[in-house]
Tab-separated table of C-alpha atoms in Angstrom:
chain	number	residue	atom	x	y	z
A	81	MET	CA	0.000	0.000	0.000
A	82	PHE	CA	1.255	3.429	-0.919
A	83	LEU	CA	0.324	6.392	1.240
A	84	LEU	CA	0.378	10.093	0.489
A	85	THR	CA	0.432	11.790	3.871
A	86	CYS	CA	0.433	15.389	5.009
A	87	PHE	CA	-0.425	14.656	8.644
A	88	LEU	CA	-4.017	15.818	8.236
A	89	VAL	CA	-4.787	14.200	4.894
A	90	VAL	CA	-4.269	10.583	3.834
A	91	GLN	CA	-4.980	9.260	0.374
A	92	TYR	CA	-5.108	5.500	-0.134
A	93	VAL	CA	-4.119	4.755	-3.691
A	94	GLN	CA	-4.478	1.535	-5.708
A	95	ASN	CA	-3.537	-1.586	-3.788
A	96	SER	CA	-3.655	-5.058	-5.252
A	97	LYS	CA	-4.988	-6.838	-2.142
A	98	ASN	CA	-8.392	-5.143	-2.246
A	99	TRP	CA	-8.376	-4.168	1.415
A	100	LEU	CA	-6.879	-1.564	3.703
A	101	THR	CA	-4.392	-3.401	5.895
A	102	ARG	CA	-3.993	-0.716	8.542
A	103	TYR	CA	-4.510	2.931	9.402
A	104	PRO	CA	-1.173	3.984	10.905
A	105	PHE	CA	-2.438	7.322	12.204
A	106	GLN	CA	-5.561	6.360	14.110
A	107	ASN	CA	-4.480	8.494	17.059
A	108	GLN	CA	-3.800	11.564	14.906
A	109	PRO	CA	-6.385	14.247	14.040
A	110	LEU	CA	-6.917	13.117	10.461
A	111	LEU	CA	-9.245	15.269	8.419
A	112	LYS	CA	-9.647	13.412	5.162
A	113	ILE	CA	-9.162	10.010	3.534
A	114	GLU	CA	-9.704	9.472	-0.185
A	115	ILE	CA	-9.994	6.036	-1.751
A	116	PRO	CA	-9.972	6.626	-5.527
A	117	ASP	CA	-12.127	4.729	-8.008
A	118	THR	CA	-9.544	2.170	-9.139
A	119	CYS	CA	-10.310	-1.379	-10.203
A	120	ALA	CA	-8.071	-2.711	-7.459
A	121	ASN	CA	-10.288	-1.143	-4.813
A	122	LYS	CA	-13.444	-2.972	-5.861
A	123	GLY	CA	-14.983	-4.818	-2.933
A	124	ILE	CA	-12.674	-3.121	-0.460
A	125	ASP	CA	-12.837	-4.133	3.226
A	126	LEU	CA	-13.434	-1.056	5.370
A	127	ASN	CA	-13.240	-2.672	8.813
A	128	PRO	CA	-9.961	-0.919	9.696
A	129	LEU	CA	-11.616	2.395	8.896
A	130	CYS	CA	-13.542	2.244	12.160
A	131	LYS	CA	-10.332	2.953	14.064
A	132	VAL	CA	-10.019	6.451	12.599
A	133	ASN	CA	-12.707	7.842	14.861
A	134	ASN	CA	-11.844	11.529	14.414
A	135	LEU	CA	-12.118	11.543	10.623
A	136	THR	CA	-14.148	14.467	9.247
A	137	LYS	CA	-13.920	13.964	5.458
A	138	LEU	CA	-14.211	10.684	3.567
A	139	SER	CA	-14.418	9.950	-0.153
A	140	ILE	CA	-14.974	6.391	-1.418
A	141	GLN	CA	-16.128	6.542	-5.028
A	142	ASN	CA	-16.765	3.625	-7.380
A	143	CYS	CA	-15.487	0.963	-4.994
A	144	ALA	CA	-18.470	-1.424	-5.212
A	145	LEU	CA	-19.665	-0.640	-1.686
A	146	LYS	CA	-22.893	-2.434	-0.807
A	147	ASN	CA	-23.820	-0.761	2.479
A	148	THR	CA	-22.807	2.002	4.877
A	149	ASP	CA	-22.723	-0.042	8.088
A	150	GLN	CA	-18.997	0.425	8.696
A	151	ILE	CA	-18.946	4.036	7.582
A	152	SER	CA	-21.804	4.938	9.924
A	153	LEU	CA	-19.477	4.279	12.880
A	154	LEU	CA	-17.507	7.400	11.916
A	155	ILE	CA	-19.804	9.730	13.793
A	156	ASN	CA	-17.490	12.754	13.423
A	157	LEU	CA	-17.765	12.821	9.645
A	158	GLU	CA	-18.797	16.165	8.184
A	159	GLU	CA	-18.294	15.480	4.466
A	160	LEU	CA	-18.960	12.137	2.765
A	161	ASP	CA	-18.783	11.184	-0.915
A	162	LEU	CA	-19.983	7.689	-1.841
A	163	SER	CA	-20.772	8.386	-5.491
A	164	ALA	CA	-20.801	5.691	-8.187
A	165	ASN	CA	-21.316	2.772	-5.806
A	166	GLY	CA	-24.181	1.090	-7.640
A	167	GLY	CA	-26.721	-0.767	-5.493
A	168	LEU	CA	-25.569	0.962	-2.304
A	169	LYS	CA	-27.789	0.577	0.783
A	170	ILE	CA	-27.764	3.710	2.936
A	171	ASN	CA	-29.946	2.474	5.817
A	172	SER	CA	-27.405	3.367	8.498
A	173	LEU	CA	-26.360	6.838	7.300
A	174	TYR	CA	-28.763	8.500	9.741
A	175	LYS	CA	-26.272	7.762	12.536
A	176	ILE	CA	-23.810	10.361	11.219
A	177	GLN	CA	-25.728	13.361	12.524
A	178	GLY	CA	-22.897	15.828	11.928
A	179	LEU	CA	-22.860	15.493	8.129
A	180	THR	CA	-23.020	18.827	6.318
A	181	ARG	CA	-22.099	17.606	2.813
A	182	LEU	CA	-23.278	14.312	1.300
A	183	GLN	CA	-22.752	13.062	-2.255
A	184	LEU	CA	-24.588	9.947	-3.434
A	185	ARG	CA	-24.409	10.505	-7.167
A	186	GLY	CA	-25.010	7.450	-9.353
A	187	CYS	CA	-25.771	4.897	-6.619
A	188	ASP	CA	-28.959	3.411	-8.154
A	189	LEU	CA	-31.016	4.701	-5.232
A	190	ASN	CA	-34.794	4.204	-5.256
A	191	SER	CA	-35.395	5.769	-1.857
A	192	ILE	CA	-33.672	8.289	0.407
A	193	ASP	CA	-35.962	8.099	3.443
A	194	GLN	CA	-32.935	7.475	5.662
A	195	ILE	CA	-31.617	10.966	4.929
A	196	MET	CA	-34.459	12.822	6.640
A	197	LEU	CA	-32.672	12.677	10.019
A	198	LEU	CA	-29.529	14.371	8.680
A	199	THR	CA	-30.867	17.828	9.462
A	200	ASN	CA	-27.421	19.468	9.454
A	201	LEU	CA	-26.942	18.835	5.739
A	202	GLU	CA	-26.119	21.955	3.739
A	203	VAL	CA	-25.040	20.326	0.457
A	204	LEU	CA	-26.705	17.208	-0.995
A	205	ASP	CA	-26.070	15.534	-4.359
A	206	ILE	CA	-28.418	12.658	-5.237
A	207	SER	CA	-28.229	13.020	-9.010
A	208	TRP	CA	-28.107	10.145	-11.510
A	209	ASN	CA	-30.292	7.830	-9.433
A	210	LYS	CA	-33.743	6.242	-9.835
A	211	LEU	CA	-35.661	8.494	-7.487
A	212	GLN	CA	-39.256	9.571	-8.013
A	213	ASN	CA	-40.298	10.414	-4.458
A	214	ILE	CA	-38.109	12.723	-2.363
A	215	ASP	CA	-40.527	13.573	0.466
A	216	SER	CA	-37.813	13.073	3.086
A	217	ILE	CA	-35.916	16.081	1.725
A	218	SER	CA	-38.560	18.417	3.138
A	219	GLN	CA	-37.059	17.844	6.614
A	220	LEU	CA	-33.636	19.180	5.601
A	221	VAL	CA	-34.246	22.798	6.555
A	222	ASN	CA	-30.547	23.765	6.455
A	223	ILE	CA	-29.977	22.744	2.836
A	224	LYS	CA	-28.273	25.432	0.727
A	225	GLU	CA	-27.241	23.430	-2.356
A	226	LEU	CA	-29.213	20.537	-3.851
A	227	ASN	CA	-28.592	18.445	-6.965
A	228	VAL	CA	-31.385	16.023	-7.895
A	229	SER	CA	-30.739	16.077	-11.634
A	230	ILE	CA	-31.239	13.114	-13.961
A	231	ASN	CA	-33.890	11.355	-11.903
A	232	LYS	CA	-36.626	10.559	-14.413
A	233	ASN	CA	-40.233	11.554	-13.603
A	234	LEU	CA	-39.253	13.162	-10.313
A	235	ASP	CA	-41.895	14.724	-8.063
A	236	ILE	CA	-40.350	17.985	-6.855
A	237	SER	CA	-43.265	19.147	-4.676
A	238	PRO	CA	-41.267	18.529	-1.430
A	239	LEU	CA	-38.832	21.252	-2.508
A	240	LYS	CA	-41.298	23.997	-1.590
A	241	SER	CA	-40.301	23.789	2.086
A	242	LEU	CA	-36.585	24.313	1.394
A	243	VAL	CA	-36.759	28.101	1.451
A	244	GLY	CA	-33.057	28.419	2.272
A	245	LEU	CA	-31.943	26.920	-1.038
A	246	VAL	CA	-29.397	29.035	-2.897
A	247	LYS	CA	-28.361	26.574	-5.620
A	248	LEU	CA	-30.635	23.976	-7.248
A	249	ASN	CA	-30.025	21.564	-10.125
A	250	ILE	CA	-33.130	19.755	-11.420
A	251	GLN	CA	-32.130	19.266	-15.023
A	252	GLN	CA	-33.410	16.287	-17.004
A	253	CYS	CA	-36.069	15.199	-14.495
A	254	GLY	CA	-39.096	15.058	-16.800
A	255	LEU	CA	-40.635	18.173	-15.232
A	256	THR	CA	-43.574	20.131	-16.621
A	257	GLN	CA	-44.758	22.236	-13.646
A	258	LEU	CA	-42.619	24.377	-11.342
A	259	SER	CA	-45.133	25.548	-8.722
A	260	ALA	CA	-42.951	24.038	-5.972
A	261	LEU	CA	-40.234	26.575	-6.783
A	262	LYS	CA	-42.354	29.674	-6.166
A	263	PRO	CA	-41.490	29.900	-2.412
A	264	LEU	CA	-37.744	29.492	-3.065
A	265	VAL	CA	-37.073	33.219	-3.246
A	266	ASN	CA	-33.458	32.851	-2.069
A	267	LEU	CA	-32.420	30.855	-5.121
A	268	GLN	CA	-29.478	32.351	-6.992
A	269	ILE	CA	-28.463	29.487	-9.290
A	270	LEU	CA	-31.062	27.328	-11.037
A	271	GLN	CA	-30.472	24.641	-13.666
A	272	LEU	CA	-33.629	23.462	-15.434
A	273	ASN	CA	-32.205	22.450	-18.784
A	274	GLN	CA	-33.440	19.384	-20.689
A	275	ASN	CA	-36.949	19.408	-19.249
A	276	PRO	CA	-39.054	19.535	-22.457
A	277	TYR	CA	-42.367	21.422	-22.449
A	278	ILE	CA	-41.804	22.934	-19.035
A	279	ASN	CA	-44.028	25.774	-17.808
A	280	ILE	CA	-41.719	28.549	-16.625
A	281	ALA	CA	-44.388	30.999	-15.386
A	282	GLU	CA	-43.473	30.440	-11.714
A	283	LEU	CA	-39.899	31.562	-12.312
A	284	GLN	CA	-40.944	35.214	-12.391
A	285	TYR	CA	-41.070	35.208	-8.569
A	286	LEU	CA	-37.423	34.170	-8.165
A	287	ASN	CA	-35.978	37.642	-8.532
A	288	ASN	CA	-32.726	36.809	-6.736
A	289	LEU	CA	-31.631	34.518	-9.563
A	290	THR	CA	-28.254	35.367	-11.071
A	291	PHE	CA	-27.813	32.172	-13.144
A	292	LEU	CA	-30.606	30.439	-15.055
A	293	ASP	CA	-30.237	27.566	-17.522
A	294	LEU	CA	-33.324	26.788	-19.620
A	295	SER	CA	-31.566	25.135	-22.544
A	296	CYS	CA	-33.389	22.368	-24.431
A	297	CYS	CA	-36.813	23.033	-22.879
A	298	HIS	CA	-38.838	23.630	-26.074
A	299	LEU	CA	-39.564	27.221	-25.019
A	300	VAL	CA	-41.319	29.529	-27.463
A	301	SER	CA	-41.156	32.729	-25.403
A	302	ILE	CA	-39.183	34.047	-22.429
A	303	TYR	CA	-41.536	36.950	-21.755
A	304	VAL	CA	-42.318	35.759	-18.210
A	305	LEU	CA	-38.657	36.186	-17.257
A	306	ARG	CA	-38.849	39.964	-17.498
A	307	PRO	CA	-38.942	40.518	-13.663
A	308	LEU	CA	-35.606	38.698	-13.239
A	309	VAL	CA	-33.561	41.878	-13.403
A	310	ASN	CA	-30.677	40.425	-11.354
A	311	LEU	CA	-29.804	37.758	-13.922
A	312	GLU	CA	-26.134	37.723	-14.880
A	313	ASN	CA	-26.145	34.494	-16.909
A	314	LEU	CA	-29.086	33.358	-19.037
A	315	LEU	CA	-28.945	30.188	-21.145
A	316	ILE	CA	-31.880	29.521	-23.484
A	317	ALA	CA	-30.043	27.554	-26.168
A	318	PHE	CA	-31.758	24.953	-28.365
A	319	ASN	CA	-35.367	25.936	-27.786
A	320	ASN	CA	-38.168	26.981	-30.137
A	321	THR	CA	-37.712	30.669	-29.410
A	322	VAL	CA	-38.199	32.706	-32.567
A	323	TYR	CA	-37.623	36.170	-31.133
A	324	LEU	CA	-35.836	37.795	-28.203
A	325	ASP	CA	-38.118	39.792	-25.966
A	326	ALA	CA	-37.384	43.499	-25.707
A	327	ASN	CA	-37.384	43.160	-21.914
A	328	LEU	CA	-33.872	41.756	-22.171
A	329	ILE	CA	-32.850	45.397	-22.263
A	330	ASP	CA	-34.058	45.765	-18.656
A	331	MET	CA	-31.754	42.988	-17.428
A	332	LYS	CA	-28.999	45.447	-16.658
A	333	GLN	CA	-26.830	42.912	-14.793
A	334	LEU	CA	-26.711	40.480	-17.717
A	335	GLN	CA	-23.160	39.431	-18.576
A	336	MET	CA	-23.677	36.272	-20.619
A	337	LEU	CA	-26.543	35.325	-22.913
A	338	ARG	CA	-26.649	32.074	-24.883
A	339	VAL	CA	-29.376	31.625	-27.502
A	340	ASP	CA	-27.733	29.323	-30.046
A	341	GLY	CA	-29.822	26.660	-31.739
A	342	ASN	CA	-33.018	28.745	-31.976
A	343	GLY	CA	-34.835	30.080	-35.024
A	344	ILE	CA	-34.054	33.705	-34.243
A	345	SER	CA	-33.666	36.154	-37.120
A	346	ASP	CA	-33.982	39.509	-35.333
A	347	PHE	CA	-31.320	40.447	-32.776
A	348	THR	CA	-32.329	44.071	-32.376
A	349	SER	CA	-33.047	43.645	-28.664
A	350	ILE	CA	-29.466	42.477	-28.092
A	351	GLU	CA	-27.941	45.293	-30.097
A	352	LYS	CA	-29.861	47.851	-28.038
A	353	HIS	CA	-28.893	46.322	-24.698
A	354	LYS	CA	-27.614	49.092	-22.456
A	355	ASN	CA	-24.714	46.974	-21.213
A	356	PHE	CA	-23.840	45.443	-24.559
A	357	ASN	CA	-20.107	44.911	-24.864
A	358	ASN	CA	-19.238	42.032	-27.148
A	359	LEU	CA	-21.216	40.123	-29.735
A	360	ASN	CA	-20.227	36.558	-30.585
A	361	GLN	CA	-22.255	34.929	-33.324
A	362	PHE	CA	-20.406	31.643	-33.507
A	363	GLY	CA	-20.146	30.695	-29.835
A	364	GLU	CA	-16.376	31.004	-29.810
A	365	ARG	CA	-14.271	32.662	-27.128
A	366	SER	CA	-15.532	36.174	-26.360
A	367	PHE	CA	-12.909	38.792	-25.629
A	368	ASP	CA	-13.328	41.074	-22.646
A	369	ILE	CA	-12.908	44.558	-24.060
A	370	SER	CA	-14.559	46.511	-21.253
A	371	ASN	CA	-11.526	48.782	-20.972
A	372	GLN	CA	-11.223	49.310	-24.696
A	373	LYS	CA	-13.125	51.487	-27.125
A	374	ASN	CA	-16.540	49.918	-27.624
A	375	PRO	CA	-16.838	48.744	-31.237
A	376	MET	CA	-20.633	49.119	-31.232
A	377	LYS	CA	-20.475	52.633	-29.705
A	378	THR	CA	-23.059	51.893	-27.006
A	379	GLU	CA	-23.073	52.454	-23.244
A	380	ALA	CA	-21.566	49.020	-22.682
A	381	THR	CA	-20.442	48.225	-19.144
A	382	GLN	CA	-21.113	44.592	-18.255
A	383	LEU	CA	-22.401	42.250	-20.966
A	384	ARG	CA	-19.393	40.165	-22.008
A	385	ARG	CA	-20.722	37.339	-24.076
A	386	VAL	CA	-23.594	36.605	-26.430
A	387	GLU	CA	-23.758	33.300	-28.308
A	388	TYR	CA	-26.256	32.558	-31.060
A	389	PRO	CA	-24.955	30.119	-33.693
A	390	ASN	CA	-27.450	28.025	-35.660
A	391	ASN	CA	-29.988	30.832	-35.998
A	392	TYR	CA	-31.334	32.505	-39.119
A	393	LEU	CA	-30.073	35.972	-39.949
A	394	LYS	CA	-32.304	37.182	-42.769
A	395	GLU	CA	-31.318	40.835	-43.039
A	396	ASN	CA	-27.996	41.770	-44.597
A	397	GLN	CA	-27.846	44.755	-42.278
A	398	ASN	CA	-27.795	42.465	-39.229
A	399	LYS	CA	-25.098	40.330	-40.804
A	400	ARG	CA	-22.925	43.358	-41.521
A	401	LYS	CA	-23.237	44.563	-37.933
A	402	ILE	CA	-22.254	41.161	-36.580
A	403	PHE	CA	-19.225	40.685	-38.803
A	404	LYS	CA	-18.130	44.270	-38.276
A	405	THR	CA	-18.221	43.703	-34.523
A	406	ARG	CA	-16.121	40.564	-34.859
A	407	PHE	CA	-13.504	42.323	-36.987
A	408	ASP	CA	-13.354	45.304	-34.651
A	409	THR	CA	-12.913	42.947	-31.704
A	410	LEU	CA	-10.063	41.157	-33.448
A	411	LYS	CA	-8.417	44.478	-34.229
A	412	LEU	CA	-8.584	45.476	-30.583
A	413	GLU	CA	-6.962	42.200	-29.564
A	414	ILE	CA	-4.183	42.561	-32.124
A	415	LYS	CA	-3.543	46.175	-31.148
A	416	ALA	CA	-3.138	45.031	-27.548
A	417	ILE	CA	-0.507	42.547	-28.727
A	418	ILE	CA	1.382	45.250	-30.610
A	419	ASN	CA	2.392	46.925	-27.372
A	420	ASN	CA	4.387	43.860	-26.339
A	421	ALA	CA	5.355	42.434	-29.711
A	422	ASN	CA	8.928	42.313	-30.957
A	423	HIS	CA	7.888	42.247	-34.605
A	424	ILE	CA	5.800	45.380	-34.717
A	425	GLN	CA	6.016	45.742	-38.473
A	426	PHE	CA	4.578	42.258	-39.075
A	427	THR	CA	1.817	42.712	-36.505
A	428	SER	CA	0.870	46.087	-37.948
A	429	SER	CA	0.441	44.527	-41.359
A	430	VAL	CA	-2.041	42.070	-39.841
A	431	VAL	CA	-4.001	44.987	-38.359
A	432	GLN	CA	-4.102	46.650	-41.774
A	433	LEU	CA	-5.459	43.445	-43.271
A	434	PHE	CA	-8.332	43.356	-40.791
A	435	GLU	CA	-9.038	47.032	-41.415
A	436	GLN	CA	-9.416	46.257	-45.110
A	437	LEU	CA	-11.742	43.354	-44.338
A	438	ASN	CA	-13.714	45.578	-42.003
A	439	GLN	CA	-14.213	48.172	-44.728
A	440	ALA	CA	-15.358	45.477	-47.143
A	441	VAL	CA	-17.952	44.182	-44.691
A	442	SER	CA	-19.237	47.702	-43.986
A	443	GLN	CA	-20.029	48.299	-47.631
């Protein structure tokens, strides 16, 4: 067995015997032990683990664990990651009352009733399981971050009591109604992507949202999002949206907007955005030019990135504006390089080339 030790952290790496022979520091204040997901650790024997009674962080991923009986003896644990242990039985987890972070991603769970007693939990990840009923979650009043994504046909009604939630991921859960989210006014980050035909009307009450992902939801309109004036990141890619609502202009905090994969032909509302700074048609890297001369000559202050490939630009005027913006952005980047370049003459010739292209596009 090979150990990486830093007194407070021990990582058990691949060992060919499939068990942990000893814990040499059981009398030391260990904070964390990680047992990586290696083939040699499949079916590992965790009996010696019980001797490390002051352990606070434990990660045992993809090690073919079948139950948590031995782990539940570590009553001082605060953070536990048992992800990718398919068929895991978590009946005894309730004994670890001090847990604040628990990750059970991809464990083939059908029920999480045993979690309801872990009232100190602040972060819970139960994504990639087979859950449909999560009633027990309603007891976790201290939860701040919750990931229940990729649980097909999930009933999210118990979420309405978790008013302290700040971050929620419920993507790809077969959702259609979001009434349970209306009381969650403290939410700042919400991922709802890949829930086709979802009704987003209830989202208008979540005015503390700064990040919202509604990609791949078959949306036709985003009009109901107009009260969300604190949004900084809005993702509505690959929907059925055919126009961008003029109320986007009122989202003064918006820094990133992604609308690629829609049938949009009119981008006037983006061009008039008060904080418009950089337009990126192709979804490539957007340059931050907030301290440079604004190529679109607007009052740009915050918006850094707009992505909308795979849309339909029908007016030549719109196309010219887009390409002109891209060329001006490239010129700004090259001019910034000139200041530090050794071959100024060569770099200047490149700038001249882009100026010529820019003039051609403007015609």
